[in-house]
């Protein structure tokens, strides 16, 4: 049986990856394979890792405030790579208007700081469920 | 599956093929069979050692050096799965960031559990796929922790075992089984204290080892070098690259080197056959058969050997 593979990436310049690591562990504990790429990723690096790792979903952790600049670039690169159908999640401190804008761009869901881990895991599991599992 | 995109360098197609091979999909395995004749050009290098010894950092440094020599590099980085959830955190890419953006490098992370055919078989298939896709160097990183990881290292043509300083002079501290598989020993983190003592310990362990060394495992005329590196700074990397190339030439040019490769393939063949035969038996068993038999053995209604015979008889795999 194929395992769900999720890329957890931290694009941008902020140096805090606590939140990203907590999410990575929660997804692992839910039985998923989490590819963790570390700090200070460019959108190009995120898209390249997603391509090589053939992931089923991507989680971007962005605390720098640059979510409106970084996310569309990741989405555009993924489309160019033929991975436009891979769900992308964004986590971070993101104002409601921006979250709306991100969803408008095609982001599957936006998670704020207080989001329970179970909600994150559920959202990823649902977005990556294959027809056969339903 | 269509081989054209993969052979023409389509990275998405390659990535998807690797996923399908990991899931042991028959079409993916058929494609590997089709392309098998094209594989065998790459140098398959295993890198193993204790957690945190610097494997990924060293692999990244080796990859940089190969790229500078115009060679392309694929990395297969295996990390352990959680025995509790079956999930995994695969974090080796963190140390390989410097390779990003280079179309001559392809990095793939893989979790150690959850493959039907066993880790070594699946890893070997993925390594062969990367070989067939045309990479010059195919590096497999595994944590040298258990037998299955050691088996993975043995699927490589040349295996590097990494130690970090701090072993002291204690030969006993060297993990059992790990020296037997080393073609090249690297003491990484040579910027830290205790390097000389660790080198000494490894050399003396190698002397003990060489007498007992599994015959045919080491190439004749090859004495395992103990090299020191600072992977974070790139120090000592060229010497490792040269040693890898020298070992490969040694293996290819000597009849005993060829023999070792044939032995390796024989082991792989046997492991796959075992797996396949077991799968056949398992597929014909009712789900609780073994539980019921174990309970009967426990109650001394039947003995183990008779239980085995009854299973073989009922699954028609008894060929005597
Ligand atoms: N001082 C020093 N640190 C190093 C050296 N090589 C690697 N490190 C550090 O050691 C740590 C572990 O390095 P990795 O390359 O991730 O080690 P690894 O063996 O791949 O680790 P796992 O895959 O988790 O088993 C990192 O913090 C590296 O920066 C070195 O030569 N000197
Ligand atoms: Mg590593």
GROMACS .gro file of C-alpha atoms and ligand atoms in nm:
model
  487
    1UNK     CA    1   0.000   0.000   0.000
    2UNK     CA    2   0.129   0.343  -0.090
    3UNK     CA    3   0.192   0.582   0.199
    4UNK     CA    4   0.087   0.946   0.188
    5UNK     CA    5   0.396   1.162   0.131
    6UNK     CA    6   0.389   1.522   0.250
    7UNK     CA    7   0.653   1.790   0.201
    8UNK     CA    8   0.686   2.032   0.493
    9UNK     CA    9   0.884   2.336   0.388
   10UNK     CA   10   0.977   2.668   0.537
   11UNK     CA   11   1.013   2.922   0.260
   12UNK     CA   12   1.129   3.272   0.348
   13UNK     CA   13   1.382   3.418   0.578
   14UNK     CA   14   1.244   3.370   0.928
   15UNK     CA   15   1.441   3.129   1.140
   16UNK     CA   16   1.171   2.958   1.342
   17UNK     CA   17   1.084   2.602   1.255
   18UNK     CA   18   0.926   2.485   1.581
   19UNK     CA   19   0.578   2.498   1.434
   20UNK     CA   20   0.683   2.318   1.118
   21UNK     CA   21   0.845   2.042   1.321
   22UNK     CA   22   0.536   1.998   1.541
   23UNK     CA   23   0.325   1.955   1.227
   24UNK     CA   24   0.579   1.714   1.080
   25UNK     CA   25   0.561   1.496   1.390
   26UNK     CA   26   0.182   1.503   1.400
   27UNK     CA   27   0.164   1.388   1.037
   28UNK     CA   28   0.421   1.115   1.101
   29UNK     CA   29   0.220   0.999   1.400
   30UNK     CA   30  -0.080   0.977   1.168
   31UNK     CA   31   0.119   0.731   0.954
   32UNK     CA   32   0.236   0.968   0.683
   33UNK     CA   33   0.585   1.006   0.538
   34UNK     CA   34   0.699   1.360   0.591
   35UNK     CA   35   0.984   1.505   0.389
   36UNK     CA   36   1.127   1.787   0.592
   37UNK     CA   37   1.352   2.031   0.408
   38UNK     CA   38   1.459   2.280   0.672
   39UNK     CA   39   1.480   2.656   0.688
   40UNK     CA   40   1.511   2.931   0.429
   41UNK     CA   41   1.379   2.758   0.123
   42UNK     CA   42   1.321   2.952  -0.195
   43UNK     CA   43   0.998   2.874  -0.385
   44UNK     CA   44   1.221   2.710  -0.647
   45UNK     CA   45   1.370   2.477  -0.385
   46UNK     CA   46   1.024   2.388  -0.253
   47UNK     CA   47   0.892   2.306  -0.599
   48UNK     CA   48   1.202   2.107  -0.687
   49UNK     CA   49   1.178   1.898  -0.369
   50UNK     CA   50   0.807   1.839  -0.431
   51UNK     CA   51   0.890   1.717  -0.782
   52UNK     CA   52   1.175   1.483  -0.688
   53UNK     CA   53   0.990   1.344  -0.387
   54UNK     CA   54   0.661   1.305  -0.580
   55UNK     CA   55   0.462   1.423  -0.280
   56UNK     CA   56   0.086   1.403  -0.233
   57UNK     CA   57   0.061   1.732  -0.042
   58UNK     CA   58   0.271   2.032   0.058
   59UNK     CA   59   0.266   2.230   0.381
   60UNK     CA   60   0.429   2.574   0.379
   61UNK     CA   61   0.511   2.727   0.715
   62UNK     CA   62   0.552   3.102   0.672
   63UNK     CA   63   0.599   3.328   0.972
   64UNK     CA   64   0.786   3.610   0.799
   65UNK     CA   65   0.475   3.782   0.667
   66UNK     CA   66   0.582   3.712   0.310
   67UNK     CA   67   0.304   3.459   0.247
   68UNK     CA   68   0.144   3.665  -0.032
   69UNK     CA   69   0.474   3.688  -0.214
   70UNK     CA   70   0.597   3.332  -0.163
   71UNK     CA   71   0.284   3.119  -0.197
   72UNK     CA   72   0.181   3.223  -0.552
   73UNK     CA   73   0.534   3.154  -0.674
   74UNK     CA   74   0.529   2.805  -0.527
   75UNK     CA   75   0.188   2.741  -0.685
   76UNK     CA   76   0.302   2.869  -1.025
   77UNK     CA   77   0.616   2.654  -1.022
   78UNK     CA   78   0.415   2.349  -0.922
   79UNK     CA   79   0.176   2.405  -1.210
   80UNK     CA   80   0.470   2.444  -1.447
   81UNK     CA   81   0.604   2.111  -1.317
   82UNK     CA   82   0.276   1.932  -1.378
   83UNK     CA   83   0.194   1.919  -1.009
   84UNK     CA   84  -0.087   2.174  -1.012
   85UNK     CA   85  -0.321   1.917  -0.861
   86UNK     CA   86  -0.110   1.862  -0.545
   87UNK     CA   87  -0.287   2.029  -0.251
   88UNK     CA   88  -0.088   2.308  -0.086
   89UNK     CA   89  -0.151   2.410   0.277
   90UNK     CA   90  -0.020   2.725   0.440
   91UNK     CA   91   0.041   2.766   0.812
   92UNK     CA   92   0.149   3.078   0.995
   93UNK     CA   93   0.033   3.410   1.129
   94UNK     CA   94  -0.190   3.510   0.844
   95UNK     CA   95  -0.458   3.782   0.856
   96UNK     CA   96  -0.811   3.674   0.757
   97UNK     CA   97  -0.810   3.878   0.436
   98UNK     CA   98  -0.481   3.725   0.328
   99UNK     CA   99  -0.608   3.377   0.410
  100UNK     CA  100  -0.905   3.446   0.185
  101UNK     CA  101  -0.673   3.566  -0.090
  102UNK     CA  102  -0.455   3.256  -0.056
  103UNK     CA  103  -0.755   3.026  -0.082
  104UNK     CA  104  -0.860   3.223  -0.390
  105UNK     CA  105  -0.521   3.141  -0.541
  106UNK     CA  106  -0.583   2.771  -0.492
  107UNK     CA  107  -0.440   2.703  -0.146
  108UNK     CA  108  -0.629   2.407   0.004
  109UNK     CA  109  -0.647   2.551   0.357
  110UNK     CA  110  -0.479   2.809   0.580
  111UNK     CA  111  -0.396   2.725   0.941
  112UNK     CA  112  -0.347   2.993   1.205
  113UNK     CA  113  -0.139   2.955   1.524
  114UNK     CA  114  -0.423   2.810   1.735
  115UNK     CA  115  -0.527   2.535   1.493
  116UNK     CA  116  -0.548   2.197   1.670
  117UNK     CA  117  -0.310   1.938   1.526
  118UNK     CA  118  -0.598   1.698   1.469
  119UNK     CA  119  -0.760   1.952   1.237
  120UNK     CA  120  -0.438   1.982   1.035
  121UNK     CA  121  -0.397   1.604   1.012
  122UNK     CA  122  -0.763   1.559   0.911
  123UNK     CA  123  -0.739   1.824   0.641
  124UNK     CA  124  -0.425   1.668   0.491
  125UNK     CA  125  -0.572   1.318   0.511
  126UNK     CA  126  -0.893   1.429   0.339
  127UNK     CA  127  -0.715   1.624   0.067
  128UNK     CA  128  -0.489   1.330  -0.015
  129UNK     CA  129  -0.751   1.055   0.007
  130UNK     CA  130  -0.750   0.852  -0.312
  131UNK     CA  131  -1.076   0.753  -0.475
  132UNK     CA  132  -1.017   0.392  -0.371
  133UNK     CA  133  -1.002   0.495  -0.002
  134UNK     CA  134  -1.330   0.684  -0.006
  135UNK     CA  135   0.466   0.275  -1.839
  136UNK     CA  136   0.652   0.460  -2.109
  137UNK     CA  137   1.032   0.469  -2.091
  138UNK     CA  138   1.074   0.766  -2.328
  139UNK     CA  139   1.019   1.054  -2.083
  140UNK     CA  140   1.245   0.895  -1.824
  141UNK     CA  141   1.526   0.836  -2.070
  142UNK     CA  142   1.496   1.189  -2.202
  143UNK     CA  143   1.545   1.333  -1.853
  144UNK     CA  144   1.186   1.411  -1.750
  145UNK     CA  145   1.225   1.440  -1.372
  146UNK     CA  146   0.854   1.419  -1.300
  147UNK     CA  147   0.829   1.092  -1.490
  148UNK     CA  148   1.131   0.957  -1.302
  149UNK     CA  149   0.987   1.062  -0.965
  150UNK     CA  150   0.658   0.890  -1.043
  151UNK     CA  151   0.834   0.575  -1.154
  152UNK     CA  152   1.021   0.566  -0.823
  153UNK     CA  153   0.692   0.600  -0.634
  154UNK     CA  154   0.540   0.315  -0.833
  155UNK     CA  155   0.846   0.096  -0.775
  156UNK     CA  156   0.825   0.164  -0.403
  157UNK     CA  157   0.463   0.052  -0.412
  158UNK     CA  158   0.579  -0.255  -0.607
  159UNK     CA  159   0.343  -0.189  -0.895
  160UNK     CA  160   0.390  -0.453  -1.166
  161UNK     CA  161   0.399  -0.198  -1.454
  162UNK     CA  162   0.681  -0.015  -1.279
  163UNK     CA  163   0.872  -0.339  -1.231
  164UNK     CA  164   0.812  -0.429  -1.596
  165UNK     CA  165   0.968  -0.099  -1.700
  166UNK     CA  166   1.270  -0.177  -1.484
  167UNK     CA  167   1.297  -0.513  -1.662
  168UNK     CA  168   1.277  -0.337  -1.999
  169UNK     CA  169   1.551  -0.093  -1.905
  170UNK     CA  170   1.766  -0.340  -1.717
  171UNK     CA  171   2.016  -0.368  -1.999
  172UNK     CA  172   2.071   0.007  -1.982
  173UNK     CA  173   2.151  -0.002  -1.611
  174UNK     CA  174   2.492  -0.098  -1.478
  175UNK     CA  175   2.676   0.211  -1.594
  176UNK     CA  176   2.642   0.398  -1.265
  177UNK     CA  177   2.865   0.350  -0.965
  178UNK     CA  178   2.632   0.251  -0.680
  179UNK     CA  179   2.780   0.379  -0.355
  180UNK     CA  180   2.642   0.296  -0.011
  181UNK     CA  181   2.696   0.537   0.278
  182UNK     CA  182   2.612   0.411   0.622
  183UNK     CA  183   2.695   0.494   0.983
  184UNK     CA  184   2.547   0.594   1.316
  185UNK     CA  185   2.273   0.859   1.338
  186UNK     CA  186   2.420   1.208   1.319
  187UNK     CA  187   2.766   1.096   1.210
  188UNK     CA  188   2.743   1.325   0.908
  189UNK     CA  189   2.626   1.093   0.630
  190UNK     CA  190   2.401   1.344   0.454
  191UNK     CA  191   2.656   1.623   0.485
  192UNK     CA  192   2.923   1.395   0.338
  193UNK     CA  193   2.693   1.281   0.057
  194UNK     CA  194   2.624   1.646  -0.030
  195UNK     CA  195   2.997   1.722  -0.032
  196UNK     CA  196   3.069   1.417  -0.250
  197UNK     CA  197   2.791   1.520  -0.487
  198UNK     CA  198   2.939   1.869  -0.520
  199UNK     CA  199   3.279   1.723  -0.601
  200UNK     CA  200   3.136   1.483  -0.860
  201UNK     CA  201   2.941   1.764  -1.020
  202UNK     CA  202   3.261   1.967  -1.045
  203UNK     CA  203   3.402   1.672  -1.241
  204UNK     CA  204   3.102   1.678  -1.473
  205UNK     CA  205   2.930   1.370  -1.334
  206UNK     CA  206   2.560   1.350  -1.254
  207UNK     CA  207   2.445   1.230  -0.912
  208UNK     CA  208   2.134   1.065  -0.772
  209UNK     CA  209   2.088   1.024  -0.397
  210UNK     CA  210   1.856   0.777  -0.228
  211UNK     CA  211   1.828   0.877   0.137
  212UNK     CA  212   1.667   0.614   0.360
  213UNK     CA  213   1.543   0.706   0.707
  214UNK     CA  214   1.373   0.482   0.963
  215UNK     CA  215   0.995   0.460   0.986
  216UNK     CA  216   0.821   0.486   1.319
  217UNK     CA  217   0.740   0.135   1.439
  218UNK     CA  218   0.430   0.277   1.609
  219UNK     CA  219   0.255   0.473   1.336
  220UNK     CA  220   0.433   0.347   1.026
  221UNK     CA  221   0.495   0.712   0.938
  222UNK     CA  222   0.835   0.873   0.907
  223UNK     CA  223   1.015   1.204   0.910
  224UNK     CA  224   1.264   1.211   0.626
  225UNK     CA  225   1.508   1.491   0.698
  226UNK     CA  226   1.820   1.421   0.497
  227UNK     CA  227   1.749   1.695   0.243
  228UNK     CA  228   1.814   1.953   0.513
  229UNK     CA  229   2.188   1.885   0.477
  230UNK     CA  230   2.176   1.876   0.098
  231UNK     CA  231   2.044   2.227   0.033
  232UNK     CA  232   2.360   2.332  -0.148
  233UNK     CA  233   2.267   2.093  -0.430
  234UNK     CA  234   1.934   2.265  -0.499
  235UNK     CA  235   1.880   2.403  -0.846
  236UNK     CA  236   2.131   2.171  -1.010
  237UNK     CA  237   1.964   1.967  -1.285
  238UNK     CA  238   2.247   1.714  -1.262
  239UNK     CA  239   2.138   1.611  -0.913
  240UNK     CA  240   1.829   1.416  -0.810
  241UNK     CA  241   1.753   1.348  -0.443
  242UNK     CA  242   1.490   1.107  -0.323
  243UNK     CA  243   1.396   1.031   0.038
  244UNK     CA  244   1.261   0.693   0.137
  245UNK     CA  245   1.122   0.545   0.457
  246UNK     CA  246   1.262   0.213   0.574
  247UNK     CA  247   0.944   0.022   0.646
  248UNK     CA  248   0.625  -0.058   0.468
  249UNK     CA  249   0.766  -0.232   0.167
  250UNK     CA  250   0.636  -0.580   0.102
  251UNK     CA  251   0.951  -0.715  -0.054
  252UNK     CA  252   1.181  -0.584   0.215
  253UNK     CA  253   1.390  -0.272   0.235
  254UNK     CA  254   1.698  -0.403   0.058
  255UNK     CA  255   1.501  -0.528  -0.244
  256UNK     CA  256   1.307  -0.205  -0.286
  257UNK     CA  257   1.610   0.016  -0.237
  258UNK     CA  258   1.803  -0.189  -0.490
  259UNK     CA  259   1.520  -0.146  -0.742
  260UNK     CA  260   1.510   0.230  -0.692
  261UNK     CA  261   1.888   0.249  -0.722
  262UNK     CA  262   1.872   0.049  -1.047
  263UNK     CA  263   1.602   0.280  -1.177
  264UNK     CA  264   1.823   0.583  -1.110
  265UNK     CA  265   2.109   0.400  -1.278
  266UNK     CA  266   1.892   0.324  -1.582
  267UNK     CA  267   1.780   0.689  -1.589
  268UNK     CA  268   2.143   0.771  -1.662
  269UNK     CA  269   2.298   0.906  -1.344
  270UNK     CA  270   2.673   0.848  -1.317
  271UNK     CA  271   2.678   0.817  -0.938
  272UNK     CA  272   2.394   0.664  -0.738
  273UNK     CA  273   2.443   0.708  -0.363
  274UNK     CA  274   2.235   0.525  -0.104
  275UNK     CA  275   2.237   0.669   0.249
  276UNK     CA  276   2.115   0.448   0.534
  277UNK     CA  277   2.147   0.463   0.909
  278UNK     CA  278   2.377   0.181   1.011
  279UNK     CA  279   2.147   0.063   1.283
  280UNK     CA  280   2.007  -0.277   1.202
  281UNK     CA  281   2.044  -0.579   0.982
  282UNK     CA  282   1.810  -0.448   0.716
  283UNK     CA  283   2.013  -0.129   0.681
  284UNK     CA  284   2.330  -0.332   0.656
  285UNK     CA  285   2.163  -0.540   0.385
  286UNK     CA  286   2.093  -0.219   0.197
  287UNK     CA  287   2.456  -0.113   0.215
  288UNK     CA  288   2.549  -0.451   0.072
  289UNK     CA  289   2.348  -0.385  -0.243
  290UNK     CA  290   2.598  -0.111  -0.331
  291UNK     CA  291   2.915  -0.181  -0.525
  292UNK     CA  292   3.124   0.025  -0.287
  293UNK     CA  293   3.025   0.092   0.073
  294UNK     CA  294   3.150   0.378   0.289
  295UNK     CA  295   3.108   0.339   0.663
  296UNK     CA  296   3.122   0.666   0.857
  297UNK     CA  297   3.227   0.700   1.217
  298UNK     CA  298   3.247   1.020   1.419
  299UNK     CA  299   3.533   1.081   1.664
  300UNK     CA  300   3.472   0.976   2.020
  301UNK     CA  301   3.513   0.599   1.991
  302UNK     CA  302   3.830   0.638   2.191
  303UNK     CA  303   4.065   0.343   2.161
  304UNK     CA  304   3.781   0.106   2.230
  305UNK     CA  305   3.751  -0.150   1.955
  306UNK     CA  306   3.441  -0.285   2.128
  307UNK     CA  307   3.257   0.042   2.060
  308UNK     CA  308   3.255  -0.031   1.688
  309UNK     CA  309   2.921  -0.170   1.588
  310UNK     CA  310   2.927  -0.539   1.512
  311UNK     CA  311   2.883  -0.616   1.146
  312UNK     CA  312   2.959  -0.268   1.025
  313UNK     CA  313   3.327  -0.323   0.952
  314UNK     CA  314   3.262  -0.634   0.745
  315UNK     CA  315   3.070  -0.427   0.496
  316UNK     CA  316   3.310  -0.132   0.477
  317UNK     CA  317   3.514  -0.087   0.162
  318UNK     CA  318   3.615   0.259   0.279
  319UNK     CA  319   3.608   0.386   0.637
  320UNK     CA  320   3.563   0.757   0.694
  321UNK     CA  321   3.614   0.932   1.026
  322UNK     CA  322   3.407   1.245   0.974
  323UNK     CA  323   3.401   1.554   1.200
  324UNK     CA  324   3.780   1.550   1.198
  325UNK     CA  325   3.760   1.905   1.334
  326UNK     CA  326   3.655   1.756   1.666
  327UNK     CA  327   3.878   1.603   1.934
  328UNK     CA  328   3.953   1.232   1.940
  329UNK     CA  329   4.013   1.179   1.568
  330UNK     CA  330   4.350   1.007   1.603
  331UNK     CA  331   4.222   0.766   1.868
  332UNK     CA  332   3.922   0.678   1.652
  333UNK     CA  333   4.141   0.619   1.347
  334UNK     CA  334   4.368   0.398   1.557
  335UNK     CA  335   4.073   0.201   1.695
  336UNK     CA  336   3.935   0.145   1.346
  337UNK     CA  337   4.271   0.037   1.206
  338UNK     CA  338   4.325  -0.212   1.483
  339UNK     CA  339   3.972  -0.343   1.446
  340UNK     CA  340   4.037  -0.384   1.073
  341UNK     CA  341   4.345  -0.591   1.146
  342UNK     CA  342   4.142  -0.824   1.364
  343UNK     CA  343   3.876  -0.825   1.102
  344UNK     CA  344   4.087  -0.903   0.797
  345UNK     CA  345   4.170  -1.248   0.930
  346UNK     CA  346   3.804  -1.329   0.981
  347UNK     CA  347   3.676  -1.135   0.684
  348UNK     CA  348   3.403  -1.313   0.495
  349UNK     CA  349   3.579  -1.467   0.200
  350UNK     CA  350   3.497  -1.305  -0.128
  351UNK     CA  351   3.350  -1.001   0.044
  352UNK     CA  352   3.658  -0.785   0.007
  353UNK     CA  353   3.834  -0.742  -0.321
  354UNK     CA  354   4.185  -0.885  -0.320
  355UNK     CA  355   4.456  -0.626  -0.321
  356UNK     CA  356   4.217  -0.386  -0.160
  357UNK     CA  357   4.301  -0.282   0.190
  358UNK     CA  358   4.023  -0.078   0.347
  359UNK     CA  359   4.149   0.280   0.382
  360UNK     CA  360   4.066   0.484   0.692
  361UNK     CA  361   4.016   0.843   0.575
  362UNK     CA  362   3.934   1.158   0.769
  363UNK     CA  363   3.694   1.432   0.655
  364UNK     CA  364   3.532   1.752   0.769
  365UNK     CA  365   3.218   1.719   0.559
  366UNK     CA  366   3.086   2.061   0.660
  367UNK     CA  367   3.400   2.228   0.522
  368UNK     CA  368   3.460   1.991   0.231
  369UNK     CA  369   3.796   1.880   0.373
  370UNK     CA  370   3.920   1.538   0.266
  371UNK     CA  371   3.641   1.491   0.012
  372UNK     CA  372   3.867   1.460  -0.294
  373UNK     CA  373   4.052   1.172  -0.129
  374UNK     CA  374   3.724   0.991  -0.065
  375UNK     CA  375   3.623   1.045  -0.428
  376UNK     CA  376   3.955   0.901  -0.544
  377UNK     CA  377   3.922   0.602  -0.311
  378UNK     CA  378   3.571   0.534  -0.444
  379UNK     CA  379   3.695   0.541  -0.802
  380UNK     CA  380   3.993   0.320  -0.716
  381UNK     CA  381   3.769   0.065  -0.546
  382UNK     CA  382   3.539   0.054  -0.842
  383UNK     CA  383   3.826  -0.005  -1.084
  384UNK     CA  384   3.962  -0.275  -0.855
  385UNK     CA  385   3.623  -0.445  -0.847
  386UNK     CA  386   3.571  -0.427  -1.221
  387UNK     CA  387   3.916  -0.534  -1.325
  388UNK     CA  388   3.966  -0.833  -1.099
  389UNK     CA  389   3.793  -1.168  -1.151
  390UNK     CA  390   3.731  -1.182  -0.777
  391UNK     CA  391   3.563  -0.842  -0.793
  392UNK     CA  392   3.329  -0.981  -1.058
  393UNK     CA  393   3.276  -1.285  -0.843
  394UNK     CA  394   3.175  -1.063  -0.552
  395UNK     CA  395   2.917  -0.891  -0.768
  396UNK     CA  396   2.778  -1.227  -0.877
  397UNK     CA  397   2.764  -1.339  -0.514
  398UNK     CA  398   2.579  -1.021  -0.429
  399UNK     CA  399   2.326  -1.081  -0.703
  400UNK     CA  400   2.284  -1.439  -0.590
  401UNK     CA  401   2.196  -1.318  -0.239
  402UNK     CA  402   1.949  -1.075  -0.386
  403UNK     CA  403   1.796  -1.344  -0.603
  404UNK     CA  404   1.760  -1.573  -0.305
  405UNK     CA  405   1.603  -1.303  -0.087
  406UNK     CA  406   1.353  -1.222  -0.358
  407UNK     CA  407   1.266  -1.586  -0.409
  408UNK     CA  408   1.210  -1.637  -0.038
  409UNK     CA  409   0.984  -1.336  -0.035
  410UNK     CA  410   0.790  -1.450  -0.340
  411UNK     CA  411   0.745  -1.807  -0.214
  412UNK     CA  412   0.628  -1.677   0.123
  413UNK     CA  413   0.384  -1.439  -0.045
  414UNK     CA  414   0.241  -1.732  -0.238
  415UNK     CA  415   0.193  -1.932   0.077
  416UNK     CA  416   0.046  -1.635   0.259
  417UNK     CA  417  -0.198  -1.560  -0.021
  418UNK     CA  418  -0.343  -1.911   0.006
  419UNK     CA  419  -0.377  -1.910   0.382
  420UNK     CA  420  -0.698  -1.817   0.558
  421UNK     CA  421  -0.621  -1.502   0.758
  422UNK     CA  422  -0.621  -1.665   1.102
  423UNK     CA  423  -0.457  -1.996   1.009
  424UNK     CA  424  -0.124  -1.921   1.172
  425UNK     CA  425  -0.291  -1.784   1.488
  426UNK     CA  426  -0.496  -2.101   1.523
  427UNK     CA  427  -0.198  -2.326   1.462
  428UNK     CA  428   0.014  -2.134   1.712
  429UNK     CA  429  -0.258  -2.180   1.973
  430UNK     CA  430  -0.262  -2.552   1.898
  431UNK     CA  431   0.115  -2.572   1.926
  432UNK     CA  432   0.088  -2.387   2.255
  433UNK     CA  433  -0.164  -2.643   2.382
  434UNK     CA  434   0.056  -2.925   2.253
  435UNK     CA  435  -0.220  -3.050   2.030
  436UNK     CA  436   0.032  -3.041   1.748
  437UNK     CA  437   0.405  -2.979   1.723
  438UNK     CA  438   0.571  -2.699   1.521
  439UNK     CA  439   0.707  -2.919   1.245
  440UNK     CA  440   0.370  -3.085   1.187
  441UNK     CA  441   0.209  -2.743   1.180
  442UNK     CA  442   0.449  -2.637   0.904
  443UNK     CA  443   0.374  -2.954   0.708
  444UNK     CA  444   0.001  -2.902   0.738
  445UNK     CA  445   0.034  -2.546   0.610
  446UNK     CA  446   0.248  -2.656   0.317
  447UNK     CA  447   0.007  -2.937   0.237
  448UNK     CA  448  -0.297  -2.711   0.252
  449UNK     CA  449  -0.137  -2.446   0.032
  450UNK     CA  450  -0.012  -2.701  -0.225
  451UNK     CA  451   0.335  -2.555  -0.217
  452UNK     CA  452   0.480  -2.879  -0.091
  453UNK     CA  453   0.678  -3.003  -0.387
  454UNK     CA  454   0.850  -3.308  -0.250
  455LIG     N1  455   3.179   1.967   1.338
  455LIG     C1  456   3.133   1.897   1.235
  455LIG     N2  457   3.001   1.877   1.224
  455LIG     C2  458   2.956   1.804   1.119
  455LIG     C3  459   3.043   1.752   1.021
  455LIG     N3  460   2.970   1.684   0.930
  455LIG     C4  461   2.841   1.695   0.970
  455LIG     N4  462   2.833   1.768   1.083
  455LIG     C5  463   2.712   1.804   1.158
  455LIG     O1  464   2.658   1.688   1.219
  455LIG     C6  465   2.516   1.697   1.221
  455LIG     C7  466   2.454   1.573   1.158
  455LIG     O2  467   2.489   1.573   1.021
  455LIG     P1  468   2.407   1.490   0.914
  455LIG     O3  469   2.478   1.503   0.785
  455LIG     O4  470   2.264   1.524   0.920
  455LIG     O5  471   2.429   1.343   0.974
  455LIG     P2  472   2.357   1.207   0.930
  455LIG     O6  473   2.452   1.098   0.961
  455LIG     O7  474   2.310   1.217   0.789
  455LIG     O8  475   2.234   1.202   1.028
  455LIG     P3  476   2.105   1.108   1.019
  455LIG     O9  477   2.064   1.099   0.875
  455LIG    O10  478   2.006   1.178   1.104
  455LIG    O11  479   2.146   0.976   1.075
  455LIG     C8  480   2.478   1.825   1.152
  455LIG    O12  481   2.458   1.926   1.247
  455LIG     C9  482   2.600   1.856   1.068
  455LIG    O13  483   2.617   1.993   1.041
  455LIG    C10  484   3.183   1.777   1.035
  455LIG    O14  485   3.267   1.733   0.955
  455LIG     N5  486   3.222   1.849   1.145
  456LIG    MG1  487   2.118   1.190   0.709
   0.00000   0.00000   0.00000
